[in-house]
Short mmCIF file of C-alpha atoms in Angstrom, two decimals:
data_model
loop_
_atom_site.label_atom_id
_atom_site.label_comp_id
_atom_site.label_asym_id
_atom_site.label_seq_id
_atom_site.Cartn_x
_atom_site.Cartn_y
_atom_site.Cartn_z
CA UNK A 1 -7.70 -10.28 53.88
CA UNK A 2 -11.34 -11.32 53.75
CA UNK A 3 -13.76 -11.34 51.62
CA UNK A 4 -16.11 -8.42 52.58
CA UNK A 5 -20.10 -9.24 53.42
CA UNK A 6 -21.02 -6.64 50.33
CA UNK A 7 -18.94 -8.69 47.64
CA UNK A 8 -19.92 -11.73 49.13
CA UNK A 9 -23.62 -10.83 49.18
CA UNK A 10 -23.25 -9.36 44.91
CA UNK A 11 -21.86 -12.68 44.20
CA UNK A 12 -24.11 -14.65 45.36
CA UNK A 13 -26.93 -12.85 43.83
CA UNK A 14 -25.38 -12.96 40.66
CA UNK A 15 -24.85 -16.43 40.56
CA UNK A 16 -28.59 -16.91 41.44
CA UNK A 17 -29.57 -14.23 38.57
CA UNK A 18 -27.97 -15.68 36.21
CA UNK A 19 -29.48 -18.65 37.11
CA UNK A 20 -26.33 -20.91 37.62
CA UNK A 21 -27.25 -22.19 41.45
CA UNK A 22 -29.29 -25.73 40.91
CA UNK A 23 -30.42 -25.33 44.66
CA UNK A 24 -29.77 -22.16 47.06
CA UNK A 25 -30.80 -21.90 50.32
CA UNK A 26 -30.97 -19.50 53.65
CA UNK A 27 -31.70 -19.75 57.17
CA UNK A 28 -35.02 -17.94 58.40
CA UNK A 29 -36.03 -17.10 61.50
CA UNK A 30 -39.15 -17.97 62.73
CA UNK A 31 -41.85 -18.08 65.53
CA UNK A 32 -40.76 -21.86 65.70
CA UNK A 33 -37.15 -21.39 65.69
CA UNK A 34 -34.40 -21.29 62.51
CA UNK A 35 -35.23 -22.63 60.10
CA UNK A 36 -32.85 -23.88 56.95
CA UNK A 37 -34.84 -23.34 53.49
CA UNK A 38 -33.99 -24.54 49.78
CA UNK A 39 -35.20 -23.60 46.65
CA UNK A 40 -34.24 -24.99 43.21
CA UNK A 41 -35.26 -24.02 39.96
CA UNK A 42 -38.72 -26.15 40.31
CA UNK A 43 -39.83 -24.80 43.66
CA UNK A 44 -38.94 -25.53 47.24
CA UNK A 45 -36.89 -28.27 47.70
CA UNK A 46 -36.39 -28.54 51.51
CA UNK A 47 -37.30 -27.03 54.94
CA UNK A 48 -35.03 -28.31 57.92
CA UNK A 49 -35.17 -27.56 61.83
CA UNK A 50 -31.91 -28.46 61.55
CA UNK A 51 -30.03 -25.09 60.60
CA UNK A 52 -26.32 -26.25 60.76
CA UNK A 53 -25.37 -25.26 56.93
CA UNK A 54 -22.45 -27.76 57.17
CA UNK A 55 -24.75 -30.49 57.74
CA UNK A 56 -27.42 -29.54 55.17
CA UNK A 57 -25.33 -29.04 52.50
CA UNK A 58 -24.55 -33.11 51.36
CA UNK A 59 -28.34 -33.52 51.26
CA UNK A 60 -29.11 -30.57 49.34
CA UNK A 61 -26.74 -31.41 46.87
CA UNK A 62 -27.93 -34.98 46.02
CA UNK A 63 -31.20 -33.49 46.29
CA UNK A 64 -30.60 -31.13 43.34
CA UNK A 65 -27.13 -30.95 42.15
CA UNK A 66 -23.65 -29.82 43.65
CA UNK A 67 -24.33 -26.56 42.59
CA UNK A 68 -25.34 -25.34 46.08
CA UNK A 69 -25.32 -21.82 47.09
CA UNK A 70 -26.32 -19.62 50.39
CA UNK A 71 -28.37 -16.79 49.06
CA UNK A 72 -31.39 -14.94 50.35
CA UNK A 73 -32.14 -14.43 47.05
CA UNK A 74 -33.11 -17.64 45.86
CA UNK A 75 -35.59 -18.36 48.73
CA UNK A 76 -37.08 -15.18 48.82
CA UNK A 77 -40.91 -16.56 47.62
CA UNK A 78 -40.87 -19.46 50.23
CA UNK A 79 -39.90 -16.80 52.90
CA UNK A 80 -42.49 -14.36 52.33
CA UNK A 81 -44.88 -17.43 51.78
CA UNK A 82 -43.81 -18.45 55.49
CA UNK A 83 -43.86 -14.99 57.25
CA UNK A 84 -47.00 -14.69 56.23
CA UNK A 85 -48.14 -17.79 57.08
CA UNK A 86 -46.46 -17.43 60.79
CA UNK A 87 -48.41 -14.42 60.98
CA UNK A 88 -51.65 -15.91 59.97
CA UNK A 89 -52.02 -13.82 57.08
CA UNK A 90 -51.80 -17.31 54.82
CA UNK A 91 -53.82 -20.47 54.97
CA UNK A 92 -52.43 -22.32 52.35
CA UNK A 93 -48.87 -22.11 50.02
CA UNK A 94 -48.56 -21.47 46.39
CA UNK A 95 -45.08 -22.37 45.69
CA UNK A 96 -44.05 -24.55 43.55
CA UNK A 97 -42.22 -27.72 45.40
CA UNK A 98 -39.29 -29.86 44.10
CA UNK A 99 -40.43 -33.04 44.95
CA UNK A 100 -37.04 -35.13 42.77
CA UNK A 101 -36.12 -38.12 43.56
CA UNK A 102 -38.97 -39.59 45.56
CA UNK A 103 -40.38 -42.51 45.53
CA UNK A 104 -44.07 -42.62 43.34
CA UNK A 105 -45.70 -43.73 46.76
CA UNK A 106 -44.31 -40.98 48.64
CA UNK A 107 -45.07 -38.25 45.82
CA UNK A 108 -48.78 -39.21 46.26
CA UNK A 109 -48.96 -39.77 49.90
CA UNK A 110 -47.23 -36.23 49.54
CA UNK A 111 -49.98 -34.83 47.21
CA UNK A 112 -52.64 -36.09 49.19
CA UNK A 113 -50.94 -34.75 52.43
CA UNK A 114 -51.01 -30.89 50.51
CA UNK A 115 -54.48 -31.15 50.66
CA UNK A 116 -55.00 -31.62 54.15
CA UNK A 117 -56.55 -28.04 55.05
CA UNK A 118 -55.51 -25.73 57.52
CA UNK A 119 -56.72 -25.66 60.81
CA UNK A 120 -57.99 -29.36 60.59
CA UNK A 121 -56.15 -32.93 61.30
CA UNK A 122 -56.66 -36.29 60.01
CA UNK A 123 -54.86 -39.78 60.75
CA UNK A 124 -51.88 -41.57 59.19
CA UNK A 125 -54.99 -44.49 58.61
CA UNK A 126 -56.93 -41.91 56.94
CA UNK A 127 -54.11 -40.49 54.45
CA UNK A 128 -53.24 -44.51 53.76
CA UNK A 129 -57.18 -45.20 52.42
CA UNK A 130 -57.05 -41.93 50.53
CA UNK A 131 -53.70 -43.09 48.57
CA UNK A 132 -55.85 -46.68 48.00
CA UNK A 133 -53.81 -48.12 50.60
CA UNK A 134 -55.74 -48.07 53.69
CA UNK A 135 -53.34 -50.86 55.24
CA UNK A 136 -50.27 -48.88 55.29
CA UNK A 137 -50.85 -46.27 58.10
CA UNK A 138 -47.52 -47.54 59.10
CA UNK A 139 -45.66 -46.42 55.94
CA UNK A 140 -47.56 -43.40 55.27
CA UNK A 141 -46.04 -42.74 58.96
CA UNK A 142 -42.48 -43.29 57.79
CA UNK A 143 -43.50 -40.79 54.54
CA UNK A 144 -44.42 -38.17 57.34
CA UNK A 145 -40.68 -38.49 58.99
CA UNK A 146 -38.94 -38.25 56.51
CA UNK A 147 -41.12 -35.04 54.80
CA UNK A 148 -38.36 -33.01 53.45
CA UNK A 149 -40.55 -30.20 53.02
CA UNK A 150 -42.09 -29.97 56.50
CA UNK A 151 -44.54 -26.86 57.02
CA UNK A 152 -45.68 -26.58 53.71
CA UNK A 153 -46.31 -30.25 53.22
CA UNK A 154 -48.07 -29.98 56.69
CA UNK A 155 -47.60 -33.06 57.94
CA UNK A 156 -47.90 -31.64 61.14
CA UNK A 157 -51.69 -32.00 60.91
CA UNK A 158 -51.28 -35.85 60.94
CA UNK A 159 -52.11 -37.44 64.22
CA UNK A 160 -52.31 -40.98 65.56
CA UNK A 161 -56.01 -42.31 65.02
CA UNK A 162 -56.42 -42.09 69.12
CA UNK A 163 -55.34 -38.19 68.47
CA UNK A 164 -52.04 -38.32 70.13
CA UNK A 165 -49.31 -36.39 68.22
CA UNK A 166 -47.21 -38.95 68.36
CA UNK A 167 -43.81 -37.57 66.39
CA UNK A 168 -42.50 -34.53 64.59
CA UNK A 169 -38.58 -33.81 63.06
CA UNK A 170 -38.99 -30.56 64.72
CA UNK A 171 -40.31 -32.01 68.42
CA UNK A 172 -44.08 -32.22 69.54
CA UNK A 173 -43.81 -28.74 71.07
CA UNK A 174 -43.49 -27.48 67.62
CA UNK A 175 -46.11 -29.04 66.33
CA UNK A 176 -48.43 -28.86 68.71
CA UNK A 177 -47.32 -24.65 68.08
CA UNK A 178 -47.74 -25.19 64.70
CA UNK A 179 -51.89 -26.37 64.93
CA UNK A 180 -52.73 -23.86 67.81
CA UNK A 181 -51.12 -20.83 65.54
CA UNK A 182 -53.81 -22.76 62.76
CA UNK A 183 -56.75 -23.12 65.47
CA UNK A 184 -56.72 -26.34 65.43
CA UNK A 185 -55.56 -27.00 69.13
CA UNK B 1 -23.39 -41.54 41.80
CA UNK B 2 -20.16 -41.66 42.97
CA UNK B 3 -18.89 -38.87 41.18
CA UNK B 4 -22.00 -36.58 42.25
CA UNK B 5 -20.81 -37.02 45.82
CA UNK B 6 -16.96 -36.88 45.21
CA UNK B 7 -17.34 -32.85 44.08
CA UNK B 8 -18.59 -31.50 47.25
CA UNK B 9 -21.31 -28.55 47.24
CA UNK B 10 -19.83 -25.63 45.66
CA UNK B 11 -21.17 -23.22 48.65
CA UNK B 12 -18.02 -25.27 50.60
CA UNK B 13 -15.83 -25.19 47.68
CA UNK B 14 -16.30 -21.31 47.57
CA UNK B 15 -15.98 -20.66 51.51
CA UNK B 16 -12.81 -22.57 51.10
CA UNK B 17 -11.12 -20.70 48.16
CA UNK B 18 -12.83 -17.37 48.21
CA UNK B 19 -10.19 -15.85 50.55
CA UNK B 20 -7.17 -17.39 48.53
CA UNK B 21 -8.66 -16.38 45.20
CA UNK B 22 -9.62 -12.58 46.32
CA UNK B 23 -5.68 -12.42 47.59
CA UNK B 24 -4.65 -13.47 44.43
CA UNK B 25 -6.88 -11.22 41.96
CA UNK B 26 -5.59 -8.42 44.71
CA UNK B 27 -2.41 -9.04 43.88
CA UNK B 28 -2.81 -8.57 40.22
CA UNK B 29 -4.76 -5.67 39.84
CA UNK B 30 -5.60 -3.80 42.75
CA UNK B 31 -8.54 -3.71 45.16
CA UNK B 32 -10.95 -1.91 43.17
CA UNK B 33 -10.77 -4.01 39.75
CA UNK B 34 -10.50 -7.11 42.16
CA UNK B 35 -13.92 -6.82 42.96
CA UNK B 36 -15.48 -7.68 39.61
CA UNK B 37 -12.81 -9.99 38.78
CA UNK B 38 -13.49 -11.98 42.36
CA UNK B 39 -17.37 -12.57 40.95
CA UNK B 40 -16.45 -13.34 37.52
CA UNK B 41 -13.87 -16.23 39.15
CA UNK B 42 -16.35 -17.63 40.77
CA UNK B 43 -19.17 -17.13 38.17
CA UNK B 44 -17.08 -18.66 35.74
CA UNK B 45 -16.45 -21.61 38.12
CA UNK B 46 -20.25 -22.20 38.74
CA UNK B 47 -21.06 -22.51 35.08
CA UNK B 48 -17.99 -25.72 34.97
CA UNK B 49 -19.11 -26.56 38.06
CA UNK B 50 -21.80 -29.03 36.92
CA UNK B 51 -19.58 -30.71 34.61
CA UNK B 52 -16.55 -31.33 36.89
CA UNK B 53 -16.09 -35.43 36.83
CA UNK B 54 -13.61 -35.19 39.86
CA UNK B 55 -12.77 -33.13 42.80
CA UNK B 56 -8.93 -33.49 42.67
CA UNK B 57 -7.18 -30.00 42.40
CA UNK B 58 -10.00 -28.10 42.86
CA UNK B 59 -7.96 -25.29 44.10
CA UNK B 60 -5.30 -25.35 41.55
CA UNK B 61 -8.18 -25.06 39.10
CA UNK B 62 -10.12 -22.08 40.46
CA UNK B 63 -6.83 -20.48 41.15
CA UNK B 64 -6.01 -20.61 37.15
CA UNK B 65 -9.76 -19.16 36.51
CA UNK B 66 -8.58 -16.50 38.79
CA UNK B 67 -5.50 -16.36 36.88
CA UNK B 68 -7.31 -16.13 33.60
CA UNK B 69 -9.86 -13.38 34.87
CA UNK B 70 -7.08 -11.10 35.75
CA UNK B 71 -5.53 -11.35 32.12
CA UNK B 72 -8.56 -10.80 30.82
CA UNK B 73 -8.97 -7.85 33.10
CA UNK B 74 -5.66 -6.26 32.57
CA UNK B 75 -6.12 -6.99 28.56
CA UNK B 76 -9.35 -4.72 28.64
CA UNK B 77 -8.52 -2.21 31.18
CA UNK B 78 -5.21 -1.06 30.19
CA UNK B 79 -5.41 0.77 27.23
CA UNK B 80 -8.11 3.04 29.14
CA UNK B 81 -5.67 3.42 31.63
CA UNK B 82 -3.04 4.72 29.21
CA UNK B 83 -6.26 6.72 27.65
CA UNK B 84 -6.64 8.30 30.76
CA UNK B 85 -3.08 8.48 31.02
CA UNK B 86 -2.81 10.42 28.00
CA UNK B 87 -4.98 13.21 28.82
CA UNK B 88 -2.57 13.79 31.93
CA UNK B 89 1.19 13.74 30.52
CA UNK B 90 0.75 13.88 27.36
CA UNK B 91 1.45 10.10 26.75
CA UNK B 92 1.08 9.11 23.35
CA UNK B 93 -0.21 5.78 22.23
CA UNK B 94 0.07 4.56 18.82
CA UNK B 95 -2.59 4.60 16.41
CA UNK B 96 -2.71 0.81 15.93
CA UNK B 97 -3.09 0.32 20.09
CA UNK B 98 -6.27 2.60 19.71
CA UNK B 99 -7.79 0.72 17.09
CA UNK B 100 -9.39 -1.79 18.70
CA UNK B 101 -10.14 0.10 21.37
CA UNK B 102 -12.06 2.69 19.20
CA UNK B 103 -13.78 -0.44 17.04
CA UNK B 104 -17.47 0.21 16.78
CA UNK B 105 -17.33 4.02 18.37
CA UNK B 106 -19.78 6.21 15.59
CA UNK B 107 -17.24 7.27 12.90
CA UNK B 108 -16.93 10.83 14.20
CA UNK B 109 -16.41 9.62 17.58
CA UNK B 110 -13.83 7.27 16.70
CA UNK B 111 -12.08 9.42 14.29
CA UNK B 112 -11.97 12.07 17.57
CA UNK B 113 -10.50 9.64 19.53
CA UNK B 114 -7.77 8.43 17.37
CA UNK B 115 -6.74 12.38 16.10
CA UNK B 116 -6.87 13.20 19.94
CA UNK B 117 -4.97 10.53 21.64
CA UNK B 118 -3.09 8.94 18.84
CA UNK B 119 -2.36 11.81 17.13
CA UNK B 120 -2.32 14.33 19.99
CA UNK B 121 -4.16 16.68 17.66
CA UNK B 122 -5.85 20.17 19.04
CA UNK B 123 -9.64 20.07 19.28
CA UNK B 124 -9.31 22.98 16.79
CA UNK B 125 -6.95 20.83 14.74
CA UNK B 126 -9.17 18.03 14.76
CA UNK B 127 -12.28 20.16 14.39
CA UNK B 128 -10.87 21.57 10.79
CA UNK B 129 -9.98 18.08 10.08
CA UNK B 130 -13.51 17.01 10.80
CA UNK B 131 -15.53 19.88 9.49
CA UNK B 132 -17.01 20.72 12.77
CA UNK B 133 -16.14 23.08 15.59
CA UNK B 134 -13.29 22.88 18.42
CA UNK B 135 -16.54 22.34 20.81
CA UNK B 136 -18.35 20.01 18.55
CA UNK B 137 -14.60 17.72 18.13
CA UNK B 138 -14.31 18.19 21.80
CA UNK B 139 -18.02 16.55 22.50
CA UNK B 140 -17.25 13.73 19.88
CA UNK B 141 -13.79 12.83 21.49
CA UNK B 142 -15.44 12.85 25.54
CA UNK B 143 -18.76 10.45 23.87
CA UNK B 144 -15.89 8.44 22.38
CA UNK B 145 -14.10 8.02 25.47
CA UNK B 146 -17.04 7.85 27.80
CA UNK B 147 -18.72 4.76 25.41
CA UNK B 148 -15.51 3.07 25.55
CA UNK B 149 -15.22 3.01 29.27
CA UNK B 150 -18.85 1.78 29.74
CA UNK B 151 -18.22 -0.89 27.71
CA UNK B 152 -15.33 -2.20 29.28
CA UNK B 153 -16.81 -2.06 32.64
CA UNK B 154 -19.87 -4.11 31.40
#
């Protein structure tokens, strides 16, 4: 006896209606691949290339709370936001981002990051002088690893000051995918 | 800190007790009426969910929720069932037993009710009693019944 896809699928919208999931999440698909996204009740909390459920599910919860639920529901805004941003139709995002439990530096090498604009690049240097650090290329490099909310937070138009692409979670081919879909390669 | 990680994310906590708990709520009141009483389990476990301080017996505990549900369920649903009953065989439930049932029906409605099922009155019966007609005691008695069934599926 198993619990049928339907009843599954009511539950897990209710608990999301009601408002009772602190962090919900799906798995998209996407020009680039899967990809695993979470929402909480303050915006998107996470985007992974890593789409193994099982895997995500630790992190989300000491992201936002145990209360962690798969539902299509609760990520429905970021995954219209990112269709139509695969499909050129958006240049920038308006949701709302859960940015808990990071560190003040990263927050505003995060902020400034957001308003990187589409299309263009700039260097891990450039990002450092803008926070009024202009000597820590090297962290604001280790803030661009460990982006939780890669796309959105585009950290994939950071490159090395000679231009190389040097690193990305979800490999160089996907970003170097990620700025030609943007024109910027 | 600790305790945040002990109680692991409820999405595995659910994929590992949903089957157990649907069985279970099965058992006690039939497919249909499991249904509703498999989301309430687990809607009722969400909203503790936050507040847990441990994870030890987590099943034992969401298989008393379960437990719970399903008295709750068969504590609502049964006098409808012996309503429905009634209007088959003839089954007569006591006045008192429709009481509750009947509490905040419109007076007419509720009076219908009660002459019909607890007193197994006639619509005409009923309609002298009432001052209306058979058809207009008839209407009363089928709102009554109707109203009550809504609001025990809600």
């Amino acid at each position: 006896m198993t619990v049928s896809p339907d009843l599954d699928r009511r539950f897990r919208d209710a608990a999301v209606h009601l408002d009772l999931v602190d962090v919900g999440f799906d798995v998209v698909d996407s020009p680039i691949g899967p990809l695993l996204v979470a929402a909480s009740g303050q915006g998107v909390a996470a985007i992974s290339f890593r789409t193994d459920p099982d895997a995500q599910l630790d992190r989300l919860a000491r992201i936002a709370g145990p209360r962690v639920l798969r539902s299509g529901k609760a990520i429905a805004p970021a995954r219209r936001e990112l269709d139509e941003y695969f499909h050129g139709e958006r240049r920038g995002f308006d949701l709302p981002l859960d940015l808990r439990g990071l560190a003040p530096f990263t927050v505003s090498v995060l902020r400034e990051l957001a308003r990187v604009p589409y299309g263009e690049t700039t260097t891990y240097g450039a990002l450092a002088a803008q926070v009024g650090h202009p000597r820590a290329a090297r962290a604001v490099g280790t803030v661009m690893n460990r982006n939780r909310i890669p796309i959105v937070l585009p950290c994939h138009r950071v490159v090395g000051s000679t231009g190389a692409l040097t690193g990305y979670a979800g490999g160089l081919d996907v970003k170097q995918a990620l700025l030609e879909l943007e024109g910027a390669r | 800190m600790m305790q945040a990680v002990a109680i692991p994310p409820f999405e595995r906590f659910y994929e590992e007790h949903r089957t157990e708990v649907l069985r279970l709520l099965r058992k006690r009141l039939g497919a249909e009426r499991a249904e509703d009483a498999f989301q309430e389990t687990f809607l009722r476990a969400l909203r503790a969910y936050g507040r847990l301080h441990h994870a030890e017996h987590l099943r034992a505990w969401v298989l008393t929720i379960a437990h719970n549900v399903a008295l709750d369920t068969l504590r609502r649903t049964r006098p409808t069932d012996e309503l429905v009953e009634a209007q088959s065989t003839d089954h007569r439930p006591a006045y008192a037993e429709l009481a509750d049932l009947t509490d905040g029906l419109a007076p007419k409605e509720r009076a219908a009710v009660v002459l019909r099922y607890g007193y197994d009155l006639s619509y005409e019966q009923i309609a002298s009693a009432l001052g209306s007609s058979p058809d207009a005691a008839r209407q009363a008695t089928s709102t009554g019944v109707r109203r009550i069934r809504r609001r025990i599926a809600s």
